mmCIF file of C-alpha atoms in Angstrom:
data_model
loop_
_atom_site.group_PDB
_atom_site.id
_atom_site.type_symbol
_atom_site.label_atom_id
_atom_site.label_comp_id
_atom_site.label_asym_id
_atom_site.label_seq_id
_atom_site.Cartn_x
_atom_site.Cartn_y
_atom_site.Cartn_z
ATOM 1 C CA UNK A 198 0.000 0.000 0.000
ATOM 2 C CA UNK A 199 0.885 3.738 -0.606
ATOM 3 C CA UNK A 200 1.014 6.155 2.280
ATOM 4 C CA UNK A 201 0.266 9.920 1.689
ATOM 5 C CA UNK A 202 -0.748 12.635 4.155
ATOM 6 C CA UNK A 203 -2.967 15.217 3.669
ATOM 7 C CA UNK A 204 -0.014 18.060 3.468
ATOM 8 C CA UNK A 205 -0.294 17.125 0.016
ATOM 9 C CA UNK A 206 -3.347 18.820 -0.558
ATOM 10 C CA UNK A 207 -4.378 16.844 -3.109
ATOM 11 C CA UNK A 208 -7.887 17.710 -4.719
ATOM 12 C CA UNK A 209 -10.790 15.819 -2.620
ATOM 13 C CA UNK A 210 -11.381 12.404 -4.004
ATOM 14 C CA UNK A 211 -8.298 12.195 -5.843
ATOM 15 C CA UNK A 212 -6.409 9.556 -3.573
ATOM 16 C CA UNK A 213 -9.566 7.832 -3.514
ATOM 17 C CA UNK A 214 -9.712 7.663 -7.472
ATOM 18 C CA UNK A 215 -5.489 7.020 -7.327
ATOM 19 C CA UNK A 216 -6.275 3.828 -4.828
ATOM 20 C CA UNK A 217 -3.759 5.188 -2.061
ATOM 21 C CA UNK A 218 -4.302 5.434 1.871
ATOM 22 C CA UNK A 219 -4.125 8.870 3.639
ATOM 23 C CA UNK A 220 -2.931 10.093 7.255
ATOM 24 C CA UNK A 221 -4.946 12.842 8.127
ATOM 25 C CA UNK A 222 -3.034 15.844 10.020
ATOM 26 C CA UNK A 223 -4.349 17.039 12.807
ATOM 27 C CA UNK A 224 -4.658 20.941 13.739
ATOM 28 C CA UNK A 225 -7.196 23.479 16.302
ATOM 29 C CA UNK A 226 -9.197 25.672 15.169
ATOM 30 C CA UNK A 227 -11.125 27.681 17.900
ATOM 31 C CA UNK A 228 -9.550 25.774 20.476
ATOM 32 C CA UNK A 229 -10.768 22.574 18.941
ATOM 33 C CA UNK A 230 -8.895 19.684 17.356
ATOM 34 C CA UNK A 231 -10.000 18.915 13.932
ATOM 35 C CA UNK A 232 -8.461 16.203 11.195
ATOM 36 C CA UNK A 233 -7.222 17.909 7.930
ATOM 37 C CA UNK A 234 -9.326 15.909 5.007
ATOM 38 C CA UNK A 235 -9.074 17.905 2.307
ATOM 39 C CA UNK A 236 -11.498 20.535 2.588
ATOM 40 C CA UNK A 237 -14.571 17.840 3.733
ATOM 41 C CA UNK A 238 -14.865 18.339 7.502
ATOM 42 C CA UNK A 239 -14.373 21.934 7.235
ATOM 43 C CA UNK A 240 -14.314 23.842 4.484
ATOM 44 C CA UNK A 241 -11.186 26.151 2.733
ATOM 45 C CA UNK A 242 -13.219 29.003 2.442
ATOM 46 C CA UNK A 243 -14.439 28.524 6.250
ATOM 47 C CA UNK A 244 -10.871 28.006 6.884
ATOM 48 C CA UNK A 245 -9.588 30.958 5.413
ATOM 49 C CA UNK A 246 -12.485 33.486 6.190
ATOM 50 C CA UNK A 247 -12.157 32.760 9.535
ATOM 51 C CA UNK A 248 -8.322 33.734 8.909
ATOM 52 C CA UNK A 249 -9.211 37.047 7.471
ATOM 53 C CA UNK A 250 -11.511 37.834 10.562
ATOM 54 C CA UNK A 251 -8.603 36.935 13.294
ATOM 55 C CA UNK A 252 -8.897 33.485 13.675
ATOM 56 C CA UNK A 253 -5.777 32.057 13.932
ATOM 57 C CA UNK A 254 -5.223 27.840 13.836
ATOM 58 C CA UNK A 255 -1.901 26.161 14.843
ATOM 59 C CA UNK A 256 -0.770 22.893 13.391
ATOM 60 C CA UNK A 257 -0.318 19.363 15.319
ATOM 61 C CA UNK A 258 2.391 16.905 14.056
ATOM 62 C CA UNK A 259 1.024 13.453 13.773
ATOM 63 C CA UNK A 260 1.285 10.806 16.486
ATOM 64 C CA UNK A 261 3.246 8.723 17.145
ATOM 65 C CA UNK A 262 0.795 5.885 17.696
ATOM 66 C CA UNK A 263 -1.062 6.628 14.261
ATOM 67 C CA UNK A 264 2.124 5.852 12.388
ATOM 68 C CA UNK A 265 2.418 2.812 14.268
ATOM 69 C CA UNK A 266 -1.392 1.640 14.283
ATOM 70 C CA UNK A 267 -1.198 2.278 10.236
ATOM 71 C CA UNK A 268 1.973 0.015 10.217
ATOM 72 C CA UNK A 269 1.407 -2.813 12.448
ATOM 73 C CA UNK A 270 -2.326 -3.327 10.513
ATOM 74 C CA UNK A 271 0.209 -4.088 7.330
ATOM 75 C CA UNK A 272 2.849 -5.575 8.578
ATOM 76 C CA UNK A 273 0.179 -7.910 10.712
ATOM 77 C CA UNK A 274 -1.313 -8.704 6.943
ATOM 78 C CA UNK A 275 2.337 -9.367 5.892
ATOM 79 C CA UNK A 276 1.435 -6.441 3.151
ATOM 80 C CA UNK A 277 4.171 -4.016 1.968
ATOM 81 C CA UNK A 278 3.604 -0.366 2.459
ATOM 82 C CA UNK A 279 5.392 2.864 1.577
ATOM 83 C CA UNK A 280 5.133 6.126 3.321
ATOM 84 C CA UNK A 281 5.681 8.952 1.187
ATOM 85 C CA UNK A 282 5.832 12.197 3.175
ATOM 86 C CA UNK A 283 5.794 16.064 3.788
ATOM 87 C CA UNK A 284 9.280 17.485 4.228
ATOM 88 C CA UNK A 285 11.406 16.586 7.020
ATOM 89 C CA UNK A 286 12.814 20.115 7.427
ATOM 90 C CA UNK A 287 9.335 21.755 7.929
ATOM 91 C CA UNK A 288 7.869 19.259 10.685
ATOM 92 C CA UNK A 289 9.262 16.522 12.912
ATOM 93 C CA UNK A 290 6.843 14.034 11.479
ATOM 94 C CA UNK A 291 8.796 12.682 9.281
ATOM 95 C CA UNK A 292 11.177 11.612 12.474
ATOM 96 C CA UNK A 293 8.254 10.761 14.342
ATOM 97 C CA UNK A 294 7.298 7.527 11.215
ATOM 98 C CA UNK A 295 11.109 6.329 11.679
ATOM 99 C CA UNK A 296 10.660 6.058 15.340
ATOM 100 C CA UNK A 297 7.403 3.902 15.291
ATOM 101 C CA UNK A 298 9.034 1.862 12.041
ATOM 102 C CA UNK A 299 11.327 0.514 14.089
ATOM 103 C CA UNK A 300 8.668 0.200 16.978
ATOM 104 C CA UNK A 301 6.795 -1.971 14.646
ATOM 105 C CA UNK A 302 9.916 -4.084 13.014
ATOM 106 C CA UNK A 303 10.654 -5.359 16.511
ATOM 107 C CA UNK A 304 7.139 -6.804 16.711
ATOM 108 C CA UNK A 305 7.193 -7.698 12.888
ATOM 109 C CA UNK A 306 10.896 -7.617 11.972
ATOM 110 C CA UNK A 307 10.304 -9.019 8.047
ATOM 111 C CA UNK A 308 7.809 -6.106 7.416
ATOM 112 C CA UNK A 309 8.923 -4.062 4.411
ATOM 113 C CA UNK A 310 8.052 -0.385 5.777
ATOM 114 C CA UNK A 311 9.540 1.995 3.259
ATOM 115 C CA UNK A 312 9.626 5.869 3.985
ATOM 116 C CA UNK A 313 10.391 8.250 1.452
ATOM 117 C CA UNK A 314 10.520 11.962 2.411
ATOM 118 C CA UNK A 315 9.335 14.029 -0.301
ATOM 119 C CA UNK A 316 11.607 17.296 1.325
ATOM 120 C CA UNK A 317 8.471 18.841 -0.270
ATOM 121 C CA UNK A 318 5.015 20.538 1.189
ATOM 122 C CA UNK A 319 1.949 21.509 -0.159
ATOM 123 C CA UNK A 320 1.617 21.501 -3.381
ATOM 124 C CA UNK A 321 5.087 20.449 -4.380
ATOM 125 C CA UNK A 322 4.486 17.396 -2.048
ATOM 126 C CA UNK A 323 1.233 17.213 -3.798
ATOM 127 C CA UNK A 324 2.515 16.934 -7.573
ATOM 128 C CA UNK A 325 4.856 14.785 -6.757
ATOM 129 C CA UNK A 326 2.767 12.588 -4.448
ATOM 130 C CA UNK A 327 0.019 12.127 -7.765
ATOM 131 C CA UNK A 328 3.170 11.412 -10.541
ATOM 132 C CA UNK A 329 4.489 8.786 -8.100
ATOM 133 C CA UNK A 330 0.697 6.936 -7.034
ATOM 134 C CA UNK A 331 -0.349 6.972 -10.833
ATOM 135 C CA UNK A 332 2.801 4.819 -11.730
ATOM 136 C CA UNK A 333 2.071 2.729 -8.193
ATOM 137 C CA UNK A 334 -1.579 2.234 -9.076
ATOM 138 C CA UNK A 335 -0.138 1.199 -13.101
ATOM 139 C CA UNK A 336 1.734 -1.510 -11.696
ATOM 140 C CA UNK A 337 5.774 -0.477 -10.519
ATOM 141 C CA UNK A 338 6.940 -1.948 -7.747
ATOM 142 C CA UNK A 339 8.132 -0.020 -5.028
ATOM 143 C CA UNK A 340 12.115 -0.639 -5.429
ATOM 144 C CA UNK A 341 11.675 1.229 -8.445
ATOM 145 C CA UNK A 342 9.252 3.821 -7.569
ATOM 146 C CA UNK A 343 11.805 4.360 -4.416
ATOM 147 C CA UNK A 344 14.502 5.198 -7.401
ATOM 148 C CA UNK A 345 11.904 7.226 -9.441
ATOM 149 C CA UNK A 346 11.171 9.703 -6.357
ATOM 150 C CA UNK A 347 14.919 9.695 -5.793
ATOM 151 C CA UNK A 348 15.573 10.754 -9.903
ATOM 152 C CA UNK A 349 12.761 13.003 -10.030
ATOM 153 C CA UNK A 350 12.424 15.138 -6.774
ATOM 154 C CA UNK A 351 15.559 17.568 -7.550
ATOM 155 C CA UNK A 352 13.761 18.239 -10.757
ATOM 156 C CA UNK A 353 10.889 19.469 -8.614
ATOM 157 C CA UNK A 354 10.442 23.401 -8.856
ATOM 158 C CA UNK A 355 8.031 25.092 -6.012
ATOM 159 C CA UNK A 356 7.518 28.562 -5.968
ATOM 160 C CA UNK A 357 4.902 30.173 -4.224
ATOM 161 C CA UNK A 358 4.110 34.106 -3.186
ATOM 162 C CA UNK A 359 2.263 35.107 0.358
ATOM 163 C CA UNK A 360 -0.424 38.098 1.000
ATOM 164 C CA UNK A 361 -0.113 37.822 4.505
ATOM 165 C CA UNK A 362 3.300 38.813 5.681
ATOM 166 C CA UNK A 363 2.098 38.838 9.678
ATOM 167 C CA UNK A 364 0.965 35.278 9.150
ATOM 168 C CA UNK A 365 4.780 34.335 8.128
ATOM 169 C CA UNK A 366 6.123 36.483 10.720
ATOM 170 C CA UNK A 367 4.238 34.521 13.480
ATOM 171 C CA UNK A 368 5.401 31.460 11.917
ATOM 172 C CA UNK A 369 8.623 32.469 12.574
ATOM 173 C CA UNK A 370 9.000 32.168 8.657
ATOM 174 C CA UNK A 371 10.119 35.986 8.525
ATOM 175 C CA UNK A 372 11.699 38.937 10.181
ATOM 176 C CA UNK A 373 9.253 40.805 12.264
ATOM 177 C CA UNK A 374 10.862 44.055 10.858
ATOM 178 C CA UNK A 375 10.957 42.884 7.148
ATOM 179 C CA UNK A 376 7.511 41.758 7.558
ATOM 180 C CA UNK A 377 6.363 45.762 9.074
ATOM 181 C CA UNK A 378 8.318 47.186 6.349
ATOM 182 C CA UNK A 379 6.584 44.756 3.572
ATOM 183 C CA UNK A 380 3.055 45.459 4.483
ATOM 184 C CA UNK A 381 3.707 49.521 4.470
ATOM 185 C CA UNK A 382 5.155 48.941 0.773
ATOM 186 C CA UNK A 383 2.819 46.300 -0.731
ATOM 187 C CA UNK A 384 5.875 43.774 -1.139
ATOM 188 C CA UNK A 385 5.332 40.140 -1.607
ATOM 189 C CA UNK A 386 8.121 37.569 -0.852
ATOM 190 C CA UNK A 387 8.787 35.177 -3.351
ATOM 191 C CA UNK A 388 9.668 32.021 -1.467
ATOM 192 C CA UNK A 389 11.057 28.796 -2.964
ATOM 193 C CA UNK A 390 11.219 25.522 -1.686
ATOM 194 C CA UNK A 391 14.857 23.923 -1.974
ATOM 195 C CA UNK A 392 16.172 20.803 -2.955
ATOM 196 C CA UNK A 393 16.556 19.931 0.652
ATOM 197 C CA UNK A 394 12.823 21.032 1.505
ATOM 198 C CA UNK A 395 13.339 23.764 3.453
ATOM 199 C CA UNK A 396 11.456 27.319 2.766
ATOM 200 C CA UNK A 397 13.828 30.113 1.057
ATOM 201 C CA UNK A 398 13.057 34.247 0.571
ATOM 202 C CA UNK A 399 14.368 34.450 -3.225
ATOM 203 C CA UNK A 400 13.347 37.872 -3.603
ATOM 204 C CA UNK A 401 10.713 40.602 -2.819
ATOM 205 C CA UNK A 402 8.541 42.120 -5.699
ATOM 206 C CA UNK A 403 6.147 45.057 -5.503
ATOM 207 C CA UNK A 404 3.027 44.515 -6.037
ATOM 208 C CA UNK A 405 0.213 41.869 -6.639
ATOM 209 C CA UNK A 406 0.275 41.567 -10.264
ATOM 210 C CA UNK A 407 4.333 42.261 -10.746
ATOM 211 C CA UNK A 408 4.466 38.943 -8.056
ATOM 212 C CA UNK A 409 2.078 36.658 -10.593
ATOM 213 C CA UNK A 410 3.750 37.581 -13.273
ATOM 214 C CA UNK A 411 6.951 36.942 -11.493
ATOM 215 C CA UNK A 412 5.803 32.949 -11.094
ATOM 216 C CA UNK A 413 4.516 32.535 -14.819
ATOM 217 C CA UNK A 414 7.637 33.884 -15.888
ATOM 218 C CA UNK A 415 9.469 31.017 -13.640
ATOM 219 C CA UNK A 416 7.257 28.021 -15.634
ATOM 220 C CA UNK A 417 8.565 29.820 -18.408
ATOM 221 C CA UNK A 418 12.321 29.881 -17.990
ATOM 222 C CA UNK A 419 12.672 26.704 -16.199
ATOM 223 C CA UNK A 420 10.009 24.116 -17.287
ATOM 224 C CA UNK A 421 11.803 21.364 -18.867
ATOM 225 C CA UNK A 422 9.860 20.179 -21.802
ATOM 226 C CA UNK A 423 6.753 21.711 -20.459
ATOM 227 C CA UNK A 424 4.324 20.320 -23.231
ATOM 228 C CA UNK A 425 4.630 16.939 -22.145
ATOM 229 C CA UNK A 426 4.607 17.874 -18.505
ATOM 230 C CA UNK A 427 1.157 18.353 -15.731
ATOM 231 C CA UNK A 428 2.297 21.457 -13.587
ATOM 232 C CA UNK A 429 0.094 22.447 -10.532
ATOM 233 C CA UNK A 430 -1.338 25.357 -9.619
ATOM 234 C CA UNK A 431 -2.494 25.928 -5.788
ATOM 235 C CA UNK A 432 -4.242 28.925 -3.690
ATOM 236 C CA UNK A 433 -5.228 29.840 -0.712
ATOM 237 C CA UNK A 434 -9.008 30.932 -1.173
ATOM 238 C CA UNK A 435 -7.939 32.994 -4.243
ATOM 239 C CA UNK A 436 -9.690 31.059 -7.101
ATOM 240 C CA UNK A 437 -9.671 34.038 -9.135
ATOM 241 C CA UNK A 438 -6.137 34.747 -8.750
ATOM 242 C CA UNK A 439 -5.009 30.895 -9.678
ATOM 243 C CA UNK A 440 -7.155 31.180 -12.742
ATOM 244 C CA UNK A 441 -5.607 34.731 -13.343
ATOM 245 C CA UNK A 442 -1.734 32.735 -12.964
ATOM 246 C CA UNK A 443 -2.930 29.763 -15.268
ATOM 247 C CA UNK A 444 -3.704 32.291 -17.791
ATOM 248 C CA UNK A 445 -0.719 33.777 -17.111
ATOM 249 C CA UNK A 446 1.048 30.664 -17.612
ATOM 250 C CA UNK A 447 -0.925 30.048 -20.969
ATOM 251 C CA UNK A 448 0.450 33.337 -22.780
ATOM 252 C CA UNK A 449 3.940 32.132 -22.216
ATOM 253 C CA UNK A 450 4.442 28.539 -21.897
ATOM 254 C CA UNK A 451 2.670 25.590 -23.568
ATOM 255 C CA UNK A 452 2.226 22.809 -21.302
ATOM 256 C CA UNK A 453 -0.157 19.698 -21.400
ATOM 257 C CA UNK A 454 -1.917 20.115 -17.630
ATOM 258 C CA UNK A 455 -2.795 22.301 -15.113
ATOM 259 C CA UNK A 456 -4.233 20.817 -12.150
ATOM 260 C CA UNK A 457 -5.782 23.010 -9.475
ATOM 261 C CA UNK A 458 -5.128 22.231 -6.068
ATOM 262 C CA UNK A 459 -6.756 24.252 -2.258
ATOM 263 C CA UNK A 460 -3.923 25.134 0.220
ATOM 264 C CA UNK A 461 -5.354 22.887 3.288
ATOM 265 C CA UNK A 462 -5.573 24.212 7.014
ATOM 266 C CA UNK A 463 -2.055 22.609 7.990
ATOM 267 C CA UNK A 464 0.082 24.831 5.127
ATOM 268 C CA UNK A 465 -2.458 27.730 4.957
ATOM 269 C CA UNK A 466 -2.101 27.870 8.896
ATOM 270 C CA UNK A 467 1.571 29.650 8.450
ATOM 271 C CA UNK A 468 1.010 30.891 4.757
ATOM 272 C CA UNK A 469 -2.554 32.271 5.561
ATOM 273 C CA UNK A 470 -4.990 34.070 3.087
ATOM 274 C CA UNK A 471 -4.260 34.725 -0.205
ATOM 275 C CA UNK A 472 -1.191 32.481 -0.829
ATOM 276 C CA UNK A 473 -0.419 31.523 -4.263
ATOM 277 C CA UNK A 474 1.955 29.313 -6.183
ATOM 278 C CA UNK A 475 2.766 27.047 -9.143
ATOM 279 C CA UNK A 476 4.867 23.544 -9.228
ATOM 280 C CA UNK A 477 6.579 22.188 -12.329
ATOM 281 C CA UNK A 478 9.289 20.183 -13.646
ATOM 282 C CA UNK A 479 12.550 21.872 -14.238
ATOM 283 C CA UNK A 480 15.803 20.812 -14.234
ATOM 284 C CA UNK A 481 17.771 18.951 -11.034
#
């Protein structure tokens, strides 16, 4: 079985259709717990409108004993199974599935428990999450979807700009004085997630519009072989604004997909309101 988690943000229904098995995240919300699912339990636009009026949610990782409940029902079942996950270097969940792996191999020690980290988030997890369950579901195994992830995920290009500099700020994301500053001068940060998964300020751009255009120029200059290629497109309760960036993305760049993707409670959390970005294939 395929492992995903819902810091994908994958469209609802989608790992239903793609036959994989999810781990929800959890996160509060008004002082209550809920279970990230995609947008079903509580809606994005609930989410994020409750953002806009002062709301503001904080993230859980995921327990320990989840990782080890969803393991121990394969392992009992002597059924492979293969964690693919958000980035290590934005959450300690990642460490948390090692530790109950080996929890679970000392009850079950020939289980095959695979964990991949994606060193991705969001929708960069989420692109690469659907390119590597539609060649599980067609049938490769998982030594060589383990060396497929490997190949492919320094060719993955994430770039994403914020509304809300405050939000980041509290996140610890960004400078409490760059963040002041940026709000007086309508600057938006575009950020860029590295190789190694971790979030990086690439520059600041003036301006709304200049920042779009900033990321369809990006698919532009770096897609490799874009025509042959699904890129994703992902917001945070701006549907206008992603169709405004595919468009965007249209007048330069042919390519052969866009899929449109929600920013779910767990990422929108630190990016709030607003956020915007666009994942492609470039070169490693």
């Amino acid at each position: 079985m395929l492992l995903i988690d819902t810091c994908s943000d994958l469209p609802a229904g989608l790992a239903e259709e793609l036959g994989v098995e999810v781990l929800h995240f959890p996160y509060t919300f008004g002082g209550v717990e809920l279970r990230d699912d995609f947008g079903r339990t509580q809606s994005h636009r609930e989410f994020y409108t409750a953002m806009r009026e002062g709301e503001h949610p904080t993230t859980i990782q995921v327990p320990r004993q989840t990782f080890i409940d969803v393991f121990t029902r394969y392992a009992s079942a002597g059924e492979p199974i293969m964690y693919i996950g958000f980035s290590s270097a934005l959450s300690g969940t990642f460490d948390t599935a090692w530790v109950a792996r080996r929890e679970v191999l000392e009850q079950y020690p020939d289980a095959d428990i695979r964990l991949v980290d994606t060193k991705a988030a969001a929708v960069a997890e989420g692109l690469l999450v659907y390119e590597a369950a539609r060649r599980w579901r067609d049938g490769m195994d998982f030594d060589a979807l383990e060396s497929w992830i490997a190949a492919q995920r320094p060719r993955l290009n994430g770039w994403f700009i914020v509304d809300d500099l405050e939000t980041l700020r509290r996140g610890g994301r960004l400078n409490g004085a760059v963040a002041a500053a940026g709000t007086l001068l309508d600057v938006k940060p575009l950020l860029h997630v590295t190789s190694d998964g971790r979030l990086e300020l690439k520059r600041s751009i003036r301006g709304r519009a200049k920042s779009m255009r900033a990321l369809a120029d990006l698919v532009a200059e770096r897609a490799v072989d874009p025509s042959s290629q699904t890129i994703a497109v992902a917001h945070a309760d701006v549907p206008d604004d992603a169709d405004r960036l595919k468009a965007l993305i249209a007048e330069r760049v042919d390519v052969a997909d866009v899929m449109t993707m929600q920013t779910g409670p767990v990422i929108g959390a630190h990016t709030g309101p607003g956020m915007l970005a666009v994942v492609f294939w470039g070169e490693a």
